[in-house]
mmCIF file with all atom_site columns, C-alpha atoms in Angstrom:
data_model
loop_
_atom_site.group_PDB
_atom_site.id
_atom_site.type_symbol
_atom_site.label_atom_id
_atom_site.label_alt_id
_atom_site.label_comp_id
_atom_site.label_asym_id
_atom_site.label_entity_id
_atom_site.label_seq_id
_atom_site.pdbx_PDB_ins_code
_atom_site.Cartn_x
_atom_site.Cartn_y
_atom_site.Cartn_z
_atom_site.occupancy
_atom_site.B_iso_or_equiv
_atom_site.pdbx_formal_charge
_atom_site.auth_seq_id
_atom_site.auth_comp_id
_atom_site.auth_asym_id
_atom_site.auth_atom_id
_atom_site.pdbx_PDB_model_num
ATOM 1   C CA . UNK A 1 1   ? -73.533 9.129   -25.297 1.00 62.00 ? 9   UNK A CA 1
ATOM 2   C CA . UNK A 1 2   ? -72.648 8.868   -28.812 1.00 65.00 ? 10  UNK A CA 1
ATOM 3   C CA . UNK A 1 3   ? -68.411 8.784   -29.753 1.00 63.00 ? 11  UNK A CA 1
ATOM 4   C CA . UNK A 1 4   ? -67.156 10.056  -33.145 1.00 65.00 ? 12  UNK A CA 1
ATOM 5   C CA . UNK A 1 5   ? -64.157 9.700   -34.465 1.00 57.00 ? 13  UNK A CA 1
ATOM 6   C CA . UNK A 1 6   ? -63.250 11.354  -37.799 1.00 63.00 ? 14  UNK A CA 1
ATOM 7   C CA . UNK A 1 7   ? -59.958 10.410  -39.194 1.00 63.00 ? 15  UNK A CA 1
ATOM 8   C CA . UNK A 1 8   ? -58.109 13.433  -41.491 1.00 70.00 ? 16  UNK A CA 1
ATOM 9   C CA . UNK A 1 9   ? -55.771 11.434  -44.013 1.00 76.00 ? 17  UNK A CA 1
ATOM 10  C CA . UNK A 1 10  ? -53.889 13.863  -45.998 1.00 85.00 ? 18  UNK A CA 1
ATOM 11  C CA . UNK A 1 11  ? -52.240 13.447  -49.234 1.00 84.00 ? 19  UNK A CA 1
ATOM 12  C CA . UNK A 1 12  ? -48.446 13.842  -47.574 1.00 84.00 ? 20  UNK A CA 1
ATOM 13  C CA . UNK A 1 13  ? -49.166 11.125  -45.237 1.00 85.00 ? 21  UNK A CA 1
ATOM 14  C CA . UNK A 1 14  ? -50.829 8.626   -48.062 1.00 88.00 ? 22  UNK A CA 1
ATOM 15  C CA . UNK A 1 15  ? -47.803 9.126   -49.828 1.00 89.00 ? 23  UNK A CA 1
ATOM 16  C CA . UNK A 1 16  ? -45.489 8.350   -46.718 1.00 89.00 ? 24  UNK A CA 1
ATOM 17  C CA . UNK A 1 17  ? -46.932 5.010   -46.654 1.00 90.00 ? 25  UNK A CA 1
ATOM 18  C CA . UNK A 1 18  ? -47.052 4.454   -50.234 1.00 92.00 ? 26  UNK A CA 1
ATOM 19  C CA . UNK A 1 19  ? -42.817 4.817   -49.970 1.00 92.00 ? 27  UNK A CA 1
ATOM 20  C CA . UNK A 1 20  ? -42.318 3.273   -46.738 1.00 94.00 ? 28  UNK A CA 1
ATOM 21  C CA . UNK A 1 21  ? -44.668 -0.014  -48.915 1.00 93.00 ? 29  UNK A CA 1
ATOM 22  C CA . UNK A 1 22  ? -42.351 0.322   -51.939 1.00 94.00 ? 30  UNK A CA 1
ATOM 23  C CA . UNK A 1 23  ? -39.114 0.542   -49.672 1.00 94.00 ? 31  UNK A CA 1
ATOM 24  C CA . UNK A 1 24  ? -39.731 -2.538  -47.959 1.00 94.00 ? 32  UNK A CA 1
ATOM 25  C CA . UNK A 1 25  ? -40.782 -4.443  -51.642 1.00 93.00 ? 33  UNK A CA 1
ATOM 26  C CA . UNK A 1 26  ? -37.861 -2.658  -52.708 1.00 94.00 ? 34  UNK A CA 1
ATOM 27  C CA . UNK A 1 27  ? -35.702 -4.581  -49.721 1.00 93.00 ? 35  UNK A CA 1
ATOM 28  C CA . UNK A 1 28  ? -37.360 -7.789  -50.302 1.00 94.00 ? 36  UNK A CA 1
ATOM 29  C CA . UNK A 1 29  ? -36.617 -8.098  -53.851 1.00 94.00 ? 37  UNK A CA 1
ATOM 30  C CA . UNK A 1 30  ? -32.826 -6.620  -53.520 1.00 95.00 ? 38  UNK A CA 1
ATOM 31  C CA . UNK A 1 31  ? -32.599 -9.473  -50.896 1.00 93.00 ? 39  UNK A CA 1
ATOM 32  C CA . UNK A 1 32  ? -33.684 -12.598 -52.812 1.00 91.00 ? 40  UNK A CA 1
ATOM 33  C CA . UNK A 1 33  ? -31.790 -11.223 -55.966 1.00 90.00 ? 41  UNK A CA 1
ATOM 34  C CA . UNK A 1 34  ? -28.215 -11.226 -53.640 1.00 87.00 ? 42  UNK A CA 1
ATOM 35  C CA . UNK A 1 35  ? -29.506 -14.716 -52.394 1.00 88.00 ? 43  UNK A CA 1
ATOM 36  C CA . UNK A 1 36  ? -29.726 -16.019 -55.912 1.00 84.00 ? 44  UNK A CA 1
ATOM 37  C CA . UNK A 1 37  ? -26.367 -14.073 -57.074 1.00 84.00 ? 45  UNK A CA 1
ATOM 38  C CA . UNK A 1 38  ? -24.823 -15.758 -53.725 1.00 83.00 ? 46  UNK A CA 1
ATOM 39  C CA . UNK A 1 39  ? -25.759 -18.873 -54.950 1.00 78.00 ? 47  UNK A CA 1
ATOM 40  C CA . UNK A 1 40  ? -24.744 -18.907 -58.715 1.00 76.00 ? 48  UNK A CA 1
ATOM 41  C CA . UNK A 1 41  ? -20.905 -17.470 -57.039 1.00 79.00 ? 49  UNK A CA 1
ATOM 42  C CA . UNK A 1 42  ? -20.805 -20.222 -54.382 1.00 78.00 ? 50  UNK A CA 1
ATOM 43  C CA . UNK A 1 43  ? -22.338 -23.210 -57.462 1.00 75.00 ? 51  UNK A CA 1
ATOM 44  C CA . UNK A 1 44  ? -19.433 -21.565 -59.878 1.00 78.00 ? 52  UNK A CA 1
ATOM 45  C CA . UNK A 1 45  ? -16.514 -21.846 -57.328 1.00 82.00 ? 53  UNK A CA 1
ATOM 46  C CA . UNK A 1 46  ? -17.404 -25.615 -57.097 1.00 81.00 ? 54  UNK A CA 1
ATOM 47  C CA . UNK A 1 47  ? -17.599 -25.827 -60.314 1.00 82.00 ? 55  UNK A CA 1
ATOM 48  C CA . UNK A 1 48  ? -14.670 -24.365 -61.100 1.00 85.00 ? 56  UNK A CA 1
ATOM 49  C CA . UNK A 1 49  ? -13.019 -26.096 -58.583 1.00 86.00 ? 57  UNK A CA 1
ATOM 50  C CA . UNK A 1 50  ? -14.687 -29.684 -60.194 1.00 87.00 ? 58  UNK A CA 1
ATOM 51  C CA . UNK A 1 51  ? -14.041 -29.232 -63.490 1.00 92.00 ? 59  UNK A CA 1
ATOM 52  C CA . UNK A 1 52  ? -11.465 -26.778 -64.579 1.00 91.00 ? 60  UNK A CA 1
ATOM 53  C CA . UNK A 1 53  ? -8.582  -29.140 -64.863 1.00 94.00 ? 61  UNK A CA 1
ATOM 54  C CA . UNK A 1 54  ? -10.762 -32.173 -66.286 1.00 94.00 ? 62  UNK A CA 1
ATOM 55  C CA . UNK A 1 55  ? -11.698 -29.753 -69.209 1.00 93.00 ? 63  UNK A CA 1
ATOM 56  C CA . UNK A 1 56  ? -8.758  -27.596 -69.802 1.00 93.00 ? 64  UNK A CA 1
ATOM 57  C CA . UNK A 1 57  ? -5.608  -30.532 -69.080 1.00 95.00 ? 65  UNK A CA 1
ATOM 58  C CA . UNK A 1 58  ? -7.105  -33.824 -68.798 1.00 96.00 ? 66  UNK A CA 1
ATOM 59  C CA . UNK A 1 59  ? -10.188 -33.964 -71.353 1.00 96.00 ? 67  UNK A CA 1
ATOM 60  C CA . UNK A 1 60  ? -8.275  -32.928 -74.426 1.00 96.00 ? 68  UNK A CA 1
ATOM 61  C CA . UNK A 1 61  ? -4.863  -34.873 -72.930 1.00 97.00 ? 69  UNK A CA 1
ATOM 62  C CA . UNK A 1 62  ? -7.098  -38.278 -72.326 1.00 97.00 ? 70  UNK A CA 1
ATOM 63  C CA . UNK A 1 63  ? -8.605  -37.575 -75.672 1.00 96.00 ? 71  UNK A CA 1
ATOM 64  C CA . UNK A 1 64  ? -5.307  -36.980 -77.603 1.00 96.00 ? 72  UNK A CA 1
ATOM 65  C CA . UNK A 1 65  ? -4.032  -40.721 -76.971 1.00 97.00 ? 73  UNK A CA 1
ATOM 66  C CA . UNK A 1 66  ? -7.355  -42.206 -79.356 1.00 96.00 ? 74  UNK A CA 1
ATOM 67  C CA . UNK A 1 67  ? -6.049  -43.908 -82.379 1.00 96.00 ? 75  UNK A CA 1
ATOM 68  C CA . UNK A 1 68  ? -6.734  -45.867 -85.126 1.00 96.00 ? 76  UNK A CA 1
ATOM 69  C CA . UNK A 1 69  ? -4.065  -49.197 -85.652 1.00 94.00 ? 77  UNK A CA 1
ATOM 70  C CA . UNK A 1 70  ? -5.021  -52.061 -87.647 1.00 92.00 ? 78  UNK A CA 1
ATOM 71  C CA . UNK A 1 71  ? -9.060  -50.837 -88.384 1.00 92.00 ? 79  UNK A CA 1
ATOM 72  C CA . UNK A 1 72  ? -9.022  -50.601 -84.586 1.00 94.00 ? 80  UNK A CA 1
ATOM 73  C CA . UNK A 1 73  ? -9.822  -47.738 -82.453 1.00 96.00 ? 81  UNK A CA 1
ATOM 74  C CA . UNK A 1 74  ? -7.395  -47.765 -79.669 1.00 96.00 ? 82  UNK A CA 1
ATOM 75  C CA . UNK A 1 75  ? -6.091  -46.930 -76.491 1.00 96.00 ? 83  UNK A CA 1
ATOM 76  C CA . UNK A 1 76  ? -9.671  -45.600 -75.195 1.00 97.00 ? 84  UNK A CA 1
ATOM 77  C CA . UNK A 1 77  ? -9.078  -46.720 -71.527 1.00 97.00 ? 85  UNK A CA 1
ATOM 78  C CA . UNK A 1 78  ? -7.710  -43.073 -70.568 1.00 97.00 ? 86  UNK A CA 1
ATOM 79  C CA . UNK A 1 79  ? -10.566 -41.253 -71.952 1.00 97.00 ? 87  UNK A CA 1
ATOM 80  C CA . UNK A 1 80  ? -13.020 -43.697 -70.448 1.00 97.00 ? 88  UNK A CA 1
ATOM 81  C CA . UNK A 1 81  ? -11.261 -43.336 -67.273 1.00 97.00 ? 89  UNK A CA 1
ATOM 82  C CA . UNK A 1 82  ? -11.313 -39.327 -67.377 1.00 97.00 ? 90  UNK A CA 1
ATOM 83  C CA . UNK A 1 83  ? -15.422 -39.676 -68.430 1.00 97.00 ? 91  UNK A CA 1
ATOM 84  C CA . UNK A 1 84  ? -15.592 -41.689 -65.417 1.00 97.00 ? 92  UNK A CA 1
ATOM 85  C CA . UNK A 1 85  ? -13.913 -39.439 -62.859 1.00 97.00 ? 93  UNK A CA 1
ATOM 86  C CA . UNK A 1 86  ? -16.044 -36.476 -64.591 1.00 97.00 ? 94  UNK A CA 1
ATOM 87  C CA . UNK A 1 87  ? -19.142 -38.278 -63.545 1.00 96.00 ? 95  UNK A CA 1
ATOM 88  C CA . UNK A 1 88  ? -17.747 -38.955 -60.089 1.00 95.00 ? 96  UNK A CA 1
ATOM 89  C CA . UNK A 1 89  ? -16.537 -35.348 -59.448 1.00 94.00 ? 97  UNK A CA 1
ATOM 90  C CA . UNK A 1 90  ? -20.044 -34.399 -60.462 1.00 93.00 ? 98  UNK A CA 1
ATOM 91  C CA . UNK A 1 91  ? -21.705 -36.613 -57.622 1.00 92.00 ? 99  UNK A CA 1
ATOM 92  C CA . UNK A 1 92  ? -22.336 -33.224 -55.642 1.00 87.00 ? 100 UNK A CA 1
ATOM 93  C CA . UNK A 1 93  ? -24.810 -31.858 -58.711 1.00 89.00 ? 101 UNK A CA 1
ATOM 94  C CA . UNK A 1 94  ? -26.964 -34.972 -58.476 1.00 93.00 ? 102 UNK A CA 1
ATOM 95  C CA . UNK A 1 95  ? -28.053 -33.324 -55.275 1.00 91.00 ? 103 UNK A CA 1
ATOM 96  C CA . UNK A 1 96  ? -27.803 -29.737 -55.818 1.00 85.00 ? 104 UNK A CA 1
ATOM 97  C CA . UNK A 1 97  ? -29.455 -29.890 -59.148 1.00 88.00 ? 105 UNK A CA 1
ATOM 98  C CA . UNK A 1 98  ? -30.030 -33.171 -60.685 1.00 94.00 ? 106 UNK A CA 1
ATOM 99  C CA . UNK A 1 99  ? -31.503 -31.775 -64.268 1.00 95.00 ? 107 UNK A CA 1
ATOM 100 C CA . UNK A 1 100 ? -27.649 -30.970 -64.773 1.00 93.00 ? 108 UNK A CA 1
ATOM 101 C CA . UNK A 1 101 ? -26.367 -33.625 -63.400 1.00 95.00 ? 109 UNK A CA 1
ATOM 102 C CA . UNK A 1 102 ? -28.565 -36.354 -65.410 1.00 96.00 ? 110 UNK A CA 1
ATOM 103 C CA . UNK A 1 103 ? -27.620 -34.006 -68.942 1.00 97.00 ? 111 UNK A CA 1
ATOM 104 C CA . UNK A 1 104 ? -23.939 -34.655 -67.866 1.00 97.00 ? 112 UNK A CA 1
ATOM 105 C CA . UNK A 1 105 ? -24.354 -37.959 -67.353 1.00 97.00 ? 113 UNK A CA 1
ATOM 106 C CA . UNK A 1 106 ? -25.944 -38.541 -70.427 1.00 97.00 ? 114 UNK A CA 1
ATOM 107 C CA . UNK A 1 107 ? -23.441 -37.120 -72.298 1.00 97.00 ? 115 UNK A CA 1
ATOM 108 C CA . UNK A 1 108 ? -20.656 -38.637 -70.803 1.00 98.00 ? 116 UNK A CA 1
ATOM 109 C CA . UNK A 1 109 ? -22.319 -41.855 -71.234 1.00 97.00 ? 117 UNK A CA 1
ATOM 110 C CA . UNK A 1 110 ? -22.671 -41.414 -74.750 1.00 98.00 ? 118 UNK A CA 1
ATOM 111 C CA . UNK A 1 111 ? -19.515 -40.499 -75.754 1.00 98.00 ? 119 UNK A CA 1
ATOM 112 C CA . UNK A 1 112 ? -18.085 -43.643 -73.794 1.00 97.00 ? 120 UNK A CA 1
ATOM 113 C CA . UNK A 1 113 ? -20.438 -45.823 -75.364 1.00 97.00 ? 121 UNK A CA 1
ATOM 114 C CA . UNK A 1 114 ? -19.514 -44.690 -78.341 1.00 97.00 ? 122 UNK A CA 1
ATOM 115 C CA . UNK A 1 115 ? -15.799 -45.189 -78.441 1.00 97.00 ? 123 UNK A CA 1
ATOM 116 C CA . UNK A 1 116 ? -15.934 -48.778 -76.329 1.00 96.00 ? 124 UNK A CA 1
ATOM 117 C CA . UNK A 1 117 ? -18.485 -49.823 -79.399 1.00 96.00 ? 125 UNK A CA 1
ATOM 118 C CA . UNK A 1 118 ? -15.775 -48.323 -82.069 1.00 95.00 ? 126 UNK A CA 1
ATOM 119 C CA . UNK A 1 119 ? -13.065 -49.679 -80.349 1.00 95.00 ? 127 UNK A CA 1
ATOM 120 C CA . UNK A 1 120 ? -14.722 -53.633 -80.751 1.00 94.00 ? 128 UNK A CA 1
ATOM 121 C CA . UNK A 1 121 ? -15.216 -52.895 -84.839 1.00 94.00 ? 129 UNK A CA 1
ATOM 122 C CA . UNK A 1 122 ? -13.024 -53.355 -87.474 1.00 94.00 ? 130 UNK A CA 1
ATOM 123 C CA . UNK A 1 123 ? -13.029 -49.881 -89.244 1.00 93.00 ? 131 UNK A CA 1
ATOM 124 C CA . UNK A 1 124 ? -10.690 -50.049 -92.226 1.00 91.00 ? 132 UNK A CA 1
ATOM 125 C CA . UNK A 1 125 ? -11.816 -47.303 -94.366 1.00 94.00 ? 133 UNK A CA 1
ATOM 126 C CA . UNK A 1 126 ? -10.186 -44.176 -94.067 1.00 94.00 ? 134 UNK A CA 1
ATOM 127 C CA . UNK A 1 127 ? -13.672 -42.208 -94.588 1.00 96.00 ? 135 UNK A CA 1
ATOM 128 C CA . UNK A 1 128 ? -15.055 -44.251 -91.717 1.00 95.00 ? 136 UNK A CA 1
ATOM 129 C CA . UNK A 1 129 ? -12.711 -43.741 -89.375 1.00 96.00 ? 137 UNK A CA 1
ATOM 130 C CA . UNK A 1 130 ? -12.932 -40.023 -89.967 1.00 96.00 ? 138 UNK A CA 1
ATOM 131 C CA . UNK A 1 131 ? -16.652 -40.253 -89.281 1.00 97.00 ? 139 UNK A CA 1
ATOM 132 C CA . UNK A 1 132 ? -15.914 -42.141 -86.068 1.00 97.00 ? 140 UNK A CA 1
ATOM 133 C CA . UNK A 1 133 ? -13.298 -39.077 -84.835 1.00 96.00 ? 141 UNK A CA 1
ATOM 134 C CA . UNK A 1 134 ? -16.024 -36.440 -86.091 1.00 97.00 ? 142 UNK A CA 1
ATOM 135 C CA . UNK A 1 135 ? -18.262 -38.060 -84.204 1.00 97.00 ? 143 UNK A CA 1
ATOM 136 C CA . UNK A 1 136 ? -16.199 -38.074 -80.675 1.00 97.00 ? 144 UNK A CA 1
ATOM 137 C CA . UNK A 1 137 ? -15.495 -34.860 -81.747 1.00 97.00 ? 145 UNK A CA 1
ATOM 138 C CA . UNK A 1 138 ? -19.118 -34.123 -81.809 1.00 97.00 ? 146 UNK A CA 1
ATOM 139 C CA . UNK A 1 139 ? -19.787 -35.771 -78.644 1.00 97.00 ? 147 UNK A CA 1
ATOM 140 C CA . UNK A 1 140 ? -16.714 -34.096 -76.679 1.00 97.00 ? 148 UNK A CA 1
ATOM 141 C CA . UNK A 1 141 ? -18.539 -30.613 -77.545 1.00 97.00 ? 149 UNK A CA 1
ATOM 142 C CA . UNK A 1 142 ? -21.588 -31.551 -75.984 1.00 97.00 ? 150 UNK A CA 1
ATOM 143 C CA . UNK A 1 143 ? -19.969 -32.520 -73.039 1.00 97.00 ? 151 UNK A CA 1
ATOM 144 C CA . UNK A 1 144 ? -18.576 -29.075 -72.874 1.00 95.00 ? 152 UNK A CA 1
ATOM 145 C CA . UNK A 1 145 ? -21.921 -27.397 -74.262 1.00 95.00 ? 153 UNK A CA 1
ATOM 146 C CA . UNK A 1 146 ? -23.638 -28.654 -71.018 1.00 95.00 ? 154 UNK A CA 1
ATOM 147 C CA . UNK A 1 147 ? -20.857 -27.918 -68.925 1.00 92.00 ? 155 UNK A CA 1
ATOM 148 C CA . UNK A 1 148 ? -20.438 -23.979 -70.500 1.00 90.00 ? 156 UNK A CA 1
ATOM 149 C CA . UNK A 1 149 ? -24.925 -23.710 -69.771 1.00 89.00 ? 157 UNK A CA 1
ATOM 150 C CA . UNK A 1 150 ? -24.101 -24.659 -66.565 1.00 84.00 ? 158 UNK A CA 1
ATOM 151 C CA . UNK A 1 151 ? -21.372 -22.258 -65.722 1.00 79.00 ? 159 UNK A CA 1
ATOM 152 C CA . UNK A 1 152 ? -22.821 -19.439 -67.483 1.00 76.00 ? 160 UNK A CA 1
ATOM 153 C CA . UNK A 1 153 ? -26.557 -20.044 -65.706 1.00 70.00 ? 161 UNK A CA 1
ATOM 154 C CA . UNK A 1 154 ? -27.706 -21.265 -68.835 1.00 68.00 ? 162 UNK A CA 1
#
């Protein structure tokens, strides 16, 4: 007793499953795109939420009491203290994605090593104590540089 089966495939039906494929890759991909877009909304509400005041109010405030008296840079405690609280606020990036969060850190680190070393010279010279404010000046837009990438997905 010998069985055939013969199996007709027509064209209509090869292109049925050729849409029903590329619907369901279709799906797949629409999903993990909203996954990813979920993710950069939810990582830019925290970060809003972390850093808007520090750069918009407190940054520039903390930064506007630096001085120069007597070849001295001065009053550097409030900026110091506002790089500080930065790097705290940012405690929730060293988990969530520490490439950021060690760029931050760096930066922030920099610029307060920077001003603590000014602030224990003597710096008499007028040109050098312009160098020393272009170069917090330099320092304070990398701090915002990194923190702009971030927002932007950069």
């Amino acid at each position: 007793m010998d069985v055939t089966v013969t199996v007709d495939i027509t064209l209509a039906e090869i292109v049925a499953v050729l849409a029903i494929l590329v619907s369901i890759g279709t799906a797949i991909k629409q999903w993990n795109h909203d996954l990813r877009v979920n993710k950069i909304n939810l990582e830019a509400d925290y970060f809003r939420s972390l850093y808007s005041e520090h750069l918009l109010h407190k940054l520039p405030k903390a930064r506007s009491y630096l001085r120069f008296s007597g070849g001295k840079l001065v009053d550097v405690d409030k900026l110091v203290d506002e790089l500080n609280q930065i790097r705290q606020d940012s405690l929730y990036f060293k988990y969530s994605d520490e490439v950021f969060y060690e760029k931050l850190k760096t930066s922030l680190r920099a610029l307060e090593d920077y001003i603590i070393t000014c602030s224990e010279q003597n710096i008499r010279s007028q040109e050098n104590q312009n160098e020393v404010t272009d170069q917090i000046q330099e320092k304070m837009k990398e701090i915002y540089e990194v923190l702009s990438k971030k927002y932007h997905g950069k």
